[in-house]
Amino acid sequence: MHTANTVTPTIIGLGSELPPPPVFNPALRRAPDRGFKLTPAQTKVALRNALRYVPAALHETLAPEFLNELKTRGRIYAYRYMPSTPLYGKPIDEYRGNCIEGKAFQVMIDNNLNPEVALYPYELVTYGETGSVCQNWLQYRIIKQYLEILTQDQTLVIESGHPLGLFPSRPDAPRVIITNALMIGMFDNQNDWEIAEQLGVANYGQMTAGGWMYIGPQGIVHGTFNTILNAGRMRLGLAPDEDLRGHLFITSGLGGMSGAQGKAIEIAGGVGIIAEVDFSRIQTRLSQGWISKMSDQLPEVFQFADVALKNKQPMAIAYHGNIVDLLEYVVKQNIPVALLSDQTSCHVPYDGGYCPQGMTFEQRTRMLAEDRSSFHAAVDTSLKRHFELIKTLTQRGTYFFDYGNAFLKAVFDAGVSEVSLNGIDEKDGFIFPSYVEDIMGPELFDYGYGPFRWVCLSGKPEDLAKTDQAAMQCINPERRGQDRDNYVWIRDAAKNKLVVGTQARILYQDAEGRVRIALRFNEMVRNGEIGPVMLGRDHHDVSGTDSPFRETANIKDGSNVMADMATQCFAGNAARGMSLVALHNGGGVGIGKAINGGFGLVLDGSQRIDAIIRSAMLWDVMGGVARRSWARNPNSMDTIREFNRDQAGKAHVILPHLVDDGLVDRLVGSL
Ligand SMILES: NC(=O)c1ccc[n+]([C@@H]2O[C@H](COP(=O)([O-])OP(=O)(O)OC[C@H]3O[C@@H](n4cnc5c(N)ncnc54)[C@H](O)[C@@H]3O)[C@@H](O)[C@H]2O)c1
């Protein structure tokens, strides 16, 4: 049936009309020059690759423009094809489409590219320095055309940002299947990756940028809150019902994801000092109320902190400057620091993700464009100093944890072998824990708790309020400590003003909780209480990501070098009919260091979706718990025992037999 917003299939592709030259708002952040390093032969391929999106009549005009972009920005973004007005995720009814999913994905993509949300909107980068929806505006336009004509009997295929086409499928199959940056093993390295990106055949999807599921910095606030609060419980002796009042947390980064740190520490009751070299990012967080104070003078920063600590007042303070300078000051002044971390973009330290000590943000941007080898050397020097300062502070009692930005790996790559636990390579991890090893792995992922999220596609705040209430009613705070934390989180979510962009919510939940909440929401859609909802999760979850420096850092049976779990999760979600499935290389730790995937499920109120929730949402979590259990993680083994009991006759997971360590020691010792 055709409604006002349905679309009759037309010819897909870009027309022969040349869009006007682009106009840039100088107030918006721009991605740095990524560097141009193609040979003349490769440059020709890159140009042919970009020009194949547009009719030949336009090639004379566009070829020199594209070449100029490649040489001056290191990529072809096809700026001329970006929409003339800023994008934002509009209410779903304002989009055109032949199925609800086609319209829902347009909401998600436009939200990912909203200048209020995206890090570099003109370069299609949503977060994490390089995490992109797709490679260029040519792809964006064609993806949008496809989403407008997509029907319930088709699947759209996206390969590294390129919309390959619509293929016949069926209503119970995914409407979109996305892969990003999946490289052949022998080319899965930084150098070949950069060439592929410049050629225009590879897209860095990060996690939810290329998976179209980014919901602004709120997406990470709950995880950061859980991490620092549990770090406090573990290391500062906080009682289960105590928060971080009167304790100091120092970290860096107020960018896309790292921008959540200020909000999280305030919600956790503590005082946070966050170093940030880029003033514009501090301004963004100040204007959103996610930071309370700011100074570029270290004595003033610590005066603010002292007062707040004494009054036990929660406060997030931005230091406009380099984290290494901040730590030098802390060490020199002997200031006690309870918790310490870092969230600079160390998954891409040499691409601008880490600003070396001794240069301003602007100098860093210039040096990146003009002299990459000196920049590389400066990053290494700074990382070494950074590591030394962390070592000193940990010796004085500070608890340092790697917060999933590959910081310790970057230190190792900078030439510090003592950071490696086995002194040789990274396979056994590092001398300081990753937050997954100590906190998130055993306390959350091993039980199945992970960053479940939803977007109210109507765009109505009242729908979000209704879903918050409904989700809260689905949680029993008495069941486990984690459930109590999640209950408090969702109870206070609206008060904490977390929404940036679409009407979205993050809520850590285990398999049972996710299924219960999803079924309740779908029922509410069916009853007309709320408009349609997009369910999803961060790829940073129990099952979605194989990443030895992060999500699978607490897998100790040697399988942390394998990517079977994330791949199976993706395939299983596709088989069970999630609306969107995505699988990426890289994510939060960099190319070749992780395989990660996610899903989107559009709740339209139908019984069909109820059935998908029951099978797919359960699989999406329990596949990972099962693998963690097989790796002999105790909390996962308990969770699987419970699962086998509750699902008897419907599902079963094999449990490992534990071996007497003495037996193995005796045997191996005697060889
Ligand atoms: N733990 C998690 O769950 C998680 C989730 C998402 C992303 N990440 C990782 O965290 C990192 C940050 O992500 P993001 O989206 O915020 O990236 P981002 O690039 O938007 O922000 C990083 C910020 O660090 C600042 N910075 C860089 N070097 C600095 C220095 N020496 N001193 C002070 N400030 C400095 C930059 O100016 C930038 O604003 C990435 O590596 C990302 O992959 C972790």
PDB file of C-alpha atoms in Angstrom, residues 13 22 64 91 120 166 176 235 260 268 324 371 400 463 483 548 631:
ATOM      1  CA  GLY A  13      22.413   7.127  -9.029  1.00  0.00           C
ATOM      2  CA  PRO A  22      30.186  23.674  -1.063  1.00  0.00           C
ATOM      3  CA  PRO A  64      40.544  18.301 -10.544  1.00  0.00           C
ATOM      4  CA  PRO A  91      11.003  12.452  13.289  1.00  0.00           C
ATOM      5  CA  TYR A 120      33.790  16.357  11.862  1.00  0.00           C
ATOM      6  CA  LEU A 166      19.455  -3.812  -3.304  1.00  0.00           C
ATOM      7  CA  VAL A 176      20.576  -3.716   5.639  1.00  0.00           C
ATOM      8  CA  ARG A 235      40.103   0.051  44.934  1.00  0.00           C
ATOM      9  CA  ALA A 260      31.113  11.541  28.501  1.00  0.00           C
ATOM     10  CA  ALA A 268      29.009   9.038  40.252  1.00  0.00           C
ATOM     11  CA  VAL A 324      51.117  15.160  30.218  1.00  0.00           C
ATOM     12  CA  ASP A 371      55.841  16.917   8.702  1.00  0.00           C
ATOM     13  CA  PHE A 400      45.307   3.561  36.723  1.00  0.00           C
ATOM     14  CA  ASP A 463       7.917   8.781  24.145  1.00  0.00           C
ATOM     15  CA  ASP A 483      20.422  -4.520  38.631  1.00  0.00           C
ATOM     16  CA  PRO A 548      42.242  -8.489  22.999  1.00  0.00           C
ATOM     17  CA  ALA A 631      37.086 -19.617  28.532  1.00  0.00           C
TER      18      ALA A 631
END
